[in-house]
Amino acid sequence: MNTSSRVSVTRRRQWGALLVGAALLFGSASSMAVDAEDTLTDPVLRTRYESINRELRCLVCQNQTIADSDADLAKDLRREVRGMLETGKTDDEIRGFMTERYGDFVLYKPRSMVLWAAPAVLLLGGLVLVGRIVVRRSQSMTTAAPDPDDSLANDEPDTRPMDGKA
Amino acid sequence: MNGKLFNRYLWPAIAVLALFGVFMFALARIGSGDLVVSEIPSPLIGKPAPSIDLPTIAGDESRFNSASMLGKPWLLNVWGTWCPACRDEHPALMEMATVIGVPIVGLDWKDDAGDARNWLASLGNPYHAVAFDPVGRTAIDFGVYGAPETFLIGGDGRVLAKHIGPLTMAVWETKLKPMLLAAKGGQP
């Protein structure tokens, strides 16, 4: 076997692993727990029921929603959601009912804007920082020849070849 | 090493080490049980306790109504015969019932009333009363998500504290009793 074909096999394996990973990541949210006593027939209520269940955390198995969980408490909470839908409660009233009892943690999507904004803010901050460093480096490289007595010279990137024969 | 190099490498190194220290500290607290990350803080603390109006486990006409407890502090202990940690907790409840001078009300959660009566007949009954909640509706009002859980309720009907997991004399002394004393304005 020659080297180039071995490389391409490895590449193909890498792509395969990537696809499997992506499938696991995005394809696993389809399971739904079903209750025997579930008699919700109205299609509109049905849709609201399923979407609100996907917003509520199962408190026992904390990384599942009550839509996915077979835990006893999740079953009880689904029963409460059905009861509230049938008595004409709005989605906000149902969310309010849950957070009054279990706190914001019961909401699978955090309500705090800080949490949602943090990744974007941090990314922007990092980009600005990197940009400033790049600009400063390119300016110091083009304007001044390195002065051996100047400690700033230590800021210059080391451009010598790696083998150290330069 | 000159000052510039010192600044460039030492401060980031200190920052990384400090971060590492914070992580290790948190991990050590989790490892020693001081910090339980799965515990969900109750939004009910400081708020009026949900009202309870349920039959008791006696199986007759008797009922428990939380309005009957107004005027004095009490503990609400959520348990079930299906719950192994509740069995571990039981001896502590027996001791507390004779020592702490605060009545303990049981909430028998998602259980069988006959099983509950047998449990108390064989292990002893530390409870002032035991409300029976087979469907778990009242437990949802209290935000219960496991057993045992215990709520300390003040004489004014407000929730003063919640303890998740088995109650012990140590938990009473260090966590619940101080909350009760603070709520009473320092009067023992």
CSV table of C-alpha atoms in Angstrom, one decimal:
chain,number,residue,atom,x,y,z
A,1,MET,CA,0.0,0.0,0.0
A,2,ASN,CA,1.4,3.4,-0.9
A,3,THR,CA,1.4,6.4,1.3
A,4,SER,CA,-1.1,8.5,-0.7
A,5,SER,CA,-3.9,5.9,-0.6
A,6,ARG,CA,-3.3,5.4,3.1
A,7,VAL,CA,-3.8,9.1,3.6
A,8,SER,CA,-7.0,9.1,1.7
A,9,VAL,CA,-8.4,6.2,3.7
A,10,THR,CA,-7.7,8.1,6.9
A,11,ARG,CA,-9.4,11.2,5.4
A,12,ARG,CA,-12.4,9.1,4.5
A,13,ARG,CA,-12.5,7.7,8.0
A,14,GLN,CA,-12.3,11.2,9.5
A,15,TRP,CA,-15.2,12.4,7.3
A,16,GLY,CA,-17.2,9.3,8.3
A,17,ALA,CA,-16.6,10.0,12.0
A,18,LEU,CA,-17.6,13.6,11.5
A,19,LEU,CA,-20.9,12.5,9.8
A,20,VAL,CA,-21.7,10.0,12.6
A,21,GLY,CA,-21.0,12.7,15.2
A,22,ALA,CA,-23.3,15.2,13.5
A,23,ALA,CA,-26.0,12.6,13.2
A,24,LEU,CA,-25.8,11.9,16.9
A,25,LEU,CA,-25.8,15.6,17.7
A,26,PHE,CA,-28.8,16.6,15.6
A,27,GLY,CA,-30.7,13.5,15.1
A,28,SER,CA,-31.5,12.3,18.6
A,29,ALA,CA,-34.3,14.7,19.6
A,30,SER,CA,-37.1,12.7,18.1
A,31,SER,CA,-38.0,10.3,21.0
A,32,MET,CA,-41.2,11.3,22.9
A,33,ALA,CA,-42.6,9.7,26.1
A,34,VAL,CA,-46.2,8.7,25.8
A,35,ASP,CA,-48.8,8.5,28.6
A,36,ALA,CA,-51.6,5.9,28.7
A,37,GLU,CA,-53.9,8.5,30.3
A,38,ASP,CA,-53.2,11.1,27.6
A,39,THR,CA,-56.6,11.8,26.0
A,40,LEU,CA,-55.7,15.2,24.4
A,41,THR,CA,-57.4,15.0,21.0
A,42,ASP,CA,-57.7,18.7,19.9
A,43,PRO,CA,-54.9,19.1,17.3
A,44,VAL,CA,-54.2,22.7,18.4
A,45,LEU,CA,-53.8,21.8,22.0
A,46,ARG,CA,-51.8,18.8,20.9
A,47,THR,CA,-49.3,20.9,19.2
A,48,ARG,CA,-49.0,23.4,22.1
A,49,TYR,CA,-48.8,20.4,24.5
A,50,GLU,CA,-45.8,18.9,22.6
A,51,SER,CA,-44.0,22.2,22.2
A,52,ILE,CA,-44.4,23.2,25.9
A,53,ASN,CA,-43.3,19.8,27.1
A,54,ARG,CA,-40.1,20.3,25.1
A,55,GLU,CA,-39.5,23.6,27.0
A,56,LEU,CA,-39.8,22.1,30.5
A,57,ARG,CA,-36.9,20.3,32.2
A,58,CYS,CA,-37.4,17.0,33.9
A,59,LEU,CA,-36.2,17.7,37.4
A,60,VAL,CA,-35.2,14.1,38.1
A,61,CYS,CA,-33.2,13.5,35.0
A,62,GLN,CA,-31.9,17.0,34.6
A,63,ASN,CA,-30.6,16.9,31.1
A,64,GLN,CA,-33.9,15.8,29.5
A,65,THR,CA,-37.1,17.7,28.9
A,66,ILE,CA,-40.4,16.3,30.3
A,67,ALA,CA,-41.3,15.5,26.6
A,68,ASP,CA,-38.5,12.9,26.5
A,69,SER,CA,-38.5,11.5,30.0
A,70,ASP,CA,-40.2,8.4,31.4
A,71,ALA,CA,-39.6,9.5,35.0
A,72,ASP,CA,-42.7,9.5,37.2
A,73,LEU,CA,-42.4,13.2,38.0
A,74,ALA,CA,-42.2,14.0,34.3
A,75,LYS,CA,-45.4,12.0,33.8
A,76,ASP,CA,-47.1,14.0,36.6
A,77,LEU,CA,-45.9,17.3,35.1
A,78,ARG,CA,-47.2,16.3,31.7
A,79,ARG,CA,-50.6,15.5,33.3
A,80,GLU,CA,-50.6,19.1,34.9
A,81,VAL,CA,-49.7,20.6,31.5
A,82,ARG,CA,-52.6,18.7,29.8
A,83,GLY,CA,-55.0,19.7,32.6
A,84,MET,CA,-54.0,23.4,32.3
A,85,LEU,CA,-54.3,23.3,28.5
A,86,GLU,CA,-57.8,21.8,28.7
A,87,THR,CA,-58.9,24.5,31.2
A,88,GLY,CA,-57.8,27.2,28.8
A,89,LYS,CA,-54.5,28.4,30.4
A,90,THR,CA,-52.1,30.2,28.1
A,91,ASP,CA,-48.6,29.0,27.5
A,92,ASP,CA,-47.2,31.8,29.7
A,93,GLU,CA,-49.5,30.8,32.5
A,94,ILE,CA,-48.3,27.2,32.3
A,95,ARG,CA,-44.7,28.4,32.3
A,96,GLY,CA,-45.5,30.6,35.3
A,97,PHE,CA,-47.1,27.7,37.1
A,98,MET,CA,-43.9,25.7,36.7
A,99,THR,CA,-41.4,28.4,37.6
A,100,GLU,CA,-43.4,29.4,40.7
A,101,ARG,CA,-42.9,25.9,42.0
A,102,TYR,CA,-39.6,24.7,40.6
A,103,GLY,CA,-37.8,28.0,39.8
A,104,ASP,CA,-36.3,29.1,36.4
A,105,PHE,CA,-34.3,25.9,36.3
A,106,VAL,CA,-37.4,24.1,35.1
A,107,LEU,CA,-37.3,26.1,31.8
A,108,TYR,CA,-35.0,24.2,29.5
A,109,LYS,CA,-34.2,27.4,27.6
A,110,PRO,CA,-32.7,30.0,30.0
A,111,ARG,CA,-34.6,33.2,30.3
A,112,SER,CA,-31.6,35.2,31.3
A,113,MET,CA,-30.5,37.4,28.4
A,114,VAL,CA,-26.9,37.5,29.9
A,115,LEU,CA,-26.6,33.7,29.2
A,116,TRP,CA,-27.7,34.1,25.6
A,117,ALA,CA,-25.6,37.1,24.9
A,118,ALA,CA,-22.4,35.9,26.7
A,119,PRO,CA,-21.0,33.7,23.8
A,120,ALA,CA,-21.4,36.5,21.2
A,121,VAL,CA,-20.0,39.2,23.6
A,122,LEU,CA,-17.0,37.0,24.4
A,123,LEU,CA,-16.4,36.1,20.8
A,124,LEU,CA,-16.5,39.8,19.8
A,125,GLY,CA,-14.2,40.8,22.6
A,126,GLY,CA,-11.7,38.1,21.6
A,127,LEU,CA,-11.8,39.3,17.9
A,128,VAL,CA,-11.2,42.9,18.9
A,129,LEU,CA,-8.3,41.8,21.1
A,130,VAL,CA,-6.7,39.7,18.4
A,131,GLY,CA,-7.2,42.5,15.9
A,132,ARG,CA,-5.5,45.0,18.1
A,133,ILE,CA,-2.5,42.7,18.7
A,134,VAL,CA,-2.2,42.0,14.9
A,135,VAL,CA,-2.3,45.7,14.1
A,136,ARG,CA,0.3,46.6,16.8
A,137,ARG,CA,2.6,43.8,15.7
A,138,SER,CA,2.5,44.8,12.0
A,139,GLN,CA,3.1,48.4,12.9
A,140,SER,CA,6.2,47.7,15.0
A,141,MET,CA,7.5,45.3,12.3
A,142,THR,CA,7.2,47.9,9.5
A,143,THR,CA,8.2,51.1,11.3
A,144,ALA,CA,11.2,50.3,13.5
A,145,ALA,CA,14.1,48.0,13.0
A,146,PRO,CA,14.7,46.0,16.1
A,147,ASP,CA,17.0,47.7,18.5
A,148,PRO,CA,19.1,45.2,20.5
A,149,ASP,CA,18.9,47.4,23.6
A,150,ASP,CA,15.2,47.9,23.4
A,151,SER,CA,13.2,45.4,25.4
A,152,LEU,CA,10.4,45.8,22.9
A,153,ALA,CA,12.4,43.6,20.5
A,154,ASN,CA,11.3,40.7,22.6
A,155,ASP,CA,7.8,41.3,21.3
A,156,GLU,CA,8.9,40.4,17.7
A,157,PRO,CA,7.8,37.0,16.6
A,158,ASP,CA,10.7,34.6,16.1
A,159,THR,CA,10.9,34.1,12.3
A,160,ARG,CA,14.0,31.9,12.2
A,161,PRO,CA,13.6,28.5,10.7
A,162,MET,CA,12.8,25.8,13.2
A,163,ASP,CA,16.1,23.9,12.7
A,164,GLY,CA,18.0,26.7,14.3
A,165,LYS,CA,20.8,26.8,11.6
A,166,ALA,CA,20.0,30.4,10.6
B,1,MET,CA,14.7,37.9,32.5
B,2,ASN,CA,13.6,41.5,32.0
B,3,GLY,CA,10.4,43.2,33.2
B,4,LYS,CA,8.6,42.9,29.8
B,5,LEU,CA,9.1,39.2,29.6
B,6,PHE,CA,8.0,38.9,33.2
B,7,ASN,CA,4.7,40.7,32.4
B,8,ARG,CA,4.1,38.7,29.2
B,9,TYR,CA,4.4,35.3,30.8
B,10,LEU,CA,4.0,35.6,34.5
B,11,TRP,CA,0.5,37.2,34.6
B,12,PRO,CA,-1.1,34.8,32.2
B,13,ALA,CA,0.5,31.9,34.1
B,14,ILE,CA,-0.9,33.3,37.4
B,15,ALA,CA,-4.3,33.7,35.7
B,16,VAL,CA,-4.3,30.1,34.5
B,17,LEU,CA,-3.2,28.8,37.9
B,18,ALA,CA,-5.9,30.9,39.7
B,19,LEU,CA,-8.6,29.5,37.3
B,20,PHE,CA,-7.2,26.0,38.0
B,21,GLY,CA,-7.4,26.7,41.7
B,22,VAL,CA,-11.0,27.8,41.5
B,23,PHE,CA,-11.9,24.6,39.5
B,24,MET,CA,-10.1,22.4,42.0
B,25,PHE,CA,-11.8,24.1,44.9
B,26,ALA,CA,-15.3,23.6,43.4
B,27,LEU,CA,-14.5,19.9,42.5
B,28,ALA,CA,-13.2,19.3,46.1
B,29,ARG,CA,-16.4,20.8,47.5
B,30,ILE,CA,-18.5,18.6,45.2
B,31,GLY,CA,-16.3,15.6,46.2
B,32,SER,CA,-16.8,16.2,49.9
B,33,GLY,CA,-20.5,16.7,49.5
B,34,ASP,CA,-20.5,20.4,50.6
B,35,LEU,CA,-21.7,21.4,47.2
B,36,VAL,CA,-24.5,19.4,45.5
B,37,VAL,CA,-24.8,20.6,41.9
B,38,SER,CA,-28.0,18.6,41.3
B,39,GLU,CA,-29.9,20.5,44.1
B,40,ILE,CA,-32.3,22.9,42.7
B,41,PRO,CA,-32.9,26.0,44.9
B,42,SER,CA,-36.6,26.4,45.8
B,43,PRO,CA,-38.4,29.6,44.7
B,44,LEU,CA,-40.8,29.1,47.6
B,45,ILE,CA,-38.3,30.3,50.4
B,46,GLY,CA,-39.8,33.3,52.0
B,47,LYS,CA,-43.2,32.8,50.3
B,48,PRO,CA,-46.4,31.5,51.9
B,49,ALA,CA,-46.4,27.7,51.8
B,50,PRO,CA,-48.9,26.2,49.4
B,51,SER,CA,-51.9,25.1,51.3
B,52,ILE,CA,-52.4,21.4,51.9
B,53,ASP,CA,-55.9,19.8,52.1
B,54,LEU,CA,-55.5,16.0,51.8
B,55,PRO,CA,-56.8,12.8,53.4
B,56,THR,CA,-54.5,11.2,55.9
B,57,ILE,CA,-53.0,7.8,55.4
B,58,ALA,CA,-55.4,6.5,58.0
B,59,GLY,CA,-57.8,5.4,55.3
B,60,ASP,CA,-60.9,6.8,57.2
B,61,GLU,CA,-62.6,10.1,56.8
B,62,SER,CA,-59.7,12.1,58.6
B,63,ARG,CA,-58.0,14.9,56.7
B,64,PHE,CA,-55.0,17.1,57.1
B,65,ASN,CA,-55.3,20.8,56.5
B,66,SER,CA,-52.2,23.0,56.7
B,67,ALA,CA,-54.4,25.9,58.1
B,68,SER,CA,-54.5,23.9,61.4
B,69,MET,CA,-50.7,24.4,61.8
B,70,LEU,CA,-50.8,28.2,61.6
B,71,GLY,CA,-49.3,30.0,64.7
B,72,LYS,CA,-46.4,27.6,65.3
B,73,PRO,CA,-43.5,26.4,63.2
B,74,TRP,CA,-43.6,22.9,61.7
B,75,LEU,CA,-41.7,20.6,59.4
B,76,LEU,CA,-43.2,19.1,56.3
B,77,ASN,CA,-41.3,15.8,55.4
B,78,VAL,CA,-42.0,14.3,52.0
B,79,TRP,CA,-41.4,10.6,51.9
B,80,GLY,CA,-42.7,7.3,50.5
B,81,THR,CA,-42.2,3.6,51.3
B,82,TRP,CA,-40.7,3.2,47.8
B,83,CYS,CA,-37.8,5.5,48.8
B,84,PRO,CA,-34.7,3.8,50.3
B,85,ALA,CA,-33.2,7.1,51.5
B,86,CYS,CA,-36.4,7.7,53.5
B,87,ARG,CA,-35.7,4.4,55.4
B,88,ASP,CA,-32.2,5.7,56.2
B,89,GLU,CA,-33.7,8.9,57.4
B,90,HIS,CA,-36.4,7.4,59.6
B,91,PRO,CA,-34.4,6.9,62.8
B,92,ALA,CA,-33.3,10.6,62.7
B,93,LEU,CA,-37.0,11.6,62.4
B,94,MET,CA,-37.8,9.4,65.4
B,95,GLU,CA,-35.1,11.1,67.5
B,96,MET,CA,-36.1,14.6,66.3
B,97,ALA,CA,-39.8,14.0,67.1
B,98,THR,CA,-38.8,13.7,70.8
B,99,VAL,CA,-36.1,16.3,70.9
B,100,ILE,CA,-36.7,19.4,68.7
B,101,GLY,CA,-40.1,20.5,69.9
B,102,VAL,CA,-41.3,21.3,66.4
B,103,PRO,CA,-44.0,19.0,65.0
B,104,ILE,CA,-43.2,17.0,61.9
B,105,VAL,CA,-46.0,16.5,59.4
B,106,GLY,CA,-45.5,13.7,56.8
B,107,LEU,CA,-46.5,14.0,53.1
B,108,ASP,CA,-46.7,10.4,51.9
B,109,TRP,CA,-46.0,10.9,48.2
B,110,LYS,CA,-47.1,8.6,45.4
B,111,ASP,CA,-47.5,5.7,47.7
B,112,ASP,CA,-49.9,3.2,49.0
B,113,ALA,CA,-51.7,4.1,52.2
B,114,GLY,CA,-51.6,0.6,53.5
B,115,ASP,CA,-47.9,0.3,52.9
B,116,ALA,CA,-47.4,3.6,54.6
B,117,ARG,CA,-49.4,2.5,57.7
B,118,ASN,CA,-47.3,-0.8,57.9
B,119,TRP,CA,-44.1,1.2,57.6
B,120,LEU,CA,-45.0,3.4,60.5
B,121,ALA,CA,-46.3,0.4,62.5
B,122,SER,CA,-43.0,-1.4,62.2
B,123,LEU,CA,-40.5,1.5,62.2
B,124,GLY,CA,-42.3,3.9,64.6
B,125,ASN,CA,-44.3,7.0,63.9
B,126,PRO,CA,-42.5,10.3,64.3
B,127,TYR,CA,-45.3,12.3,62.6
B,128,HIS,CA,-47.8,14.7,64.1
B,129,ALA,CA,-50.0,13.8,61.0
B,130,VAL,CA,-49.4,12.2,57.6
B,131,ALA,CA,-51.1,13.6,54.6
B,132,PHE,CA,-51.7,11.2,51.7
B,133,ASP,CA,-50.8,12.4,48.2
B,134,PRO,CA,-51.0,9.4,45.8
B,135,VAL,CA,-51.2,11.5,42.6
B,136,GLY,CA,-48.5,13.9,43.7
B,137,ARG,CA,-50.5,17.1,43.0
B,138,THR,CA,-49.6,18.7,46.4
B,139,ALA,CA,-46.0,17.7,46.0
B,140,ILE,CA,-45.9,19.6,42.7
B,141,ASP,CA,-47.2,22.7,44.5
B,142,PHE,CA,-44.2,22.4,46.8
B,143,GLY,CA,-41.8,21.9,43.9
B,144,VAL,CA,-40.8,18.4,45.1
B,145,TYR,CA,-38.7,16.5,42.7
B,146,GLY,CA,-37.4,13.6,44.9
B,147,ALA,CA,-37.7,12.1,48.3
B,148,PRO,CA,-36.9,12.8,51.0
B,149,GLU,CA,-37.4,16.5,51.0
B,150,THR,CA,-38.2,18.6,54.1
B,151,PHE,CA,-39.6,22.1,54.4
B,152,LEU,CA,-39.4,24.3,57.5
B,153,ILE,CA,-42.6,26.4,57.7
B,154,GLY,CA,-42.8,29.3,60.1
B,155,GLY,CA,-45.7,30.2,62.4
B,156,ASP,CA,-46.8,32.8,59.8
B,157,GLY,CA,-47.2,30.1,57.2
B,158,ARG,CA,-44.1,31.1,55.2
B,159,VAL,CA,-41.5,28.6,53.9
B,160,LEU,CA,-38.3,29.3,55.9
B,161,ALA,CA,-36.0,26.7,54.4
B,162,LYS,CA,-35.9,23.5,52.4
B,163,HIS,CA,-33.6,20.5,52.8
B,164,ILE,CA,-33.1,18.1,50.0
B,165,GLY,CA,-32.1,14.5,51.0
B,166,PRO,CA,-32.3,12.7,54.4
B,167,LEU,CA,-32.7,14.9,57.5
B,168,THR,CA,-30.3,14.4,60.3
B,169,MET,CA,-29.9,16.0,63.8
B,170,ALA,CA,-26.9,17.7,62.3
B,171,VAL,CA,-28.9,19.2,59.5
B,172,TRP,CA,-31.5,20.4,62.0
B,173,GLU,CA,-28.9,22.0,64.2
B,174,THR,CA,-26.8,23.6,61.5
B,175,LYS,CA,-29.2,24.4,58.8
B,176,LEU,CA,-32.9,24.5,59.8
B,177,LYS,CA,-32.8,25.6,63.5
B,178,PRO,CA,-30.7,28.7,62.7
B,179,MET,CA,-33.3,29.7,60.0
B,180,LEU,CA,-36.1,29.3,62.6
B,181,LEU,CA,-34.2,31.4,65.2
B,182,ALA,CA,-33.5,34.1,62.6
B,183,ALA,CA,-37.1,34.1,61.6
B,184,LYS,CA,-38.2,34.5,65.2
B,185,GLY,CA,-35.9,37.5,65.6
B,186,GLY,CA,-33.2,35.7,67.6
B,187,GLN,CA,-35.6,34.4,70.3
B,188,PRO,CA,-35.0,30.7,71.1
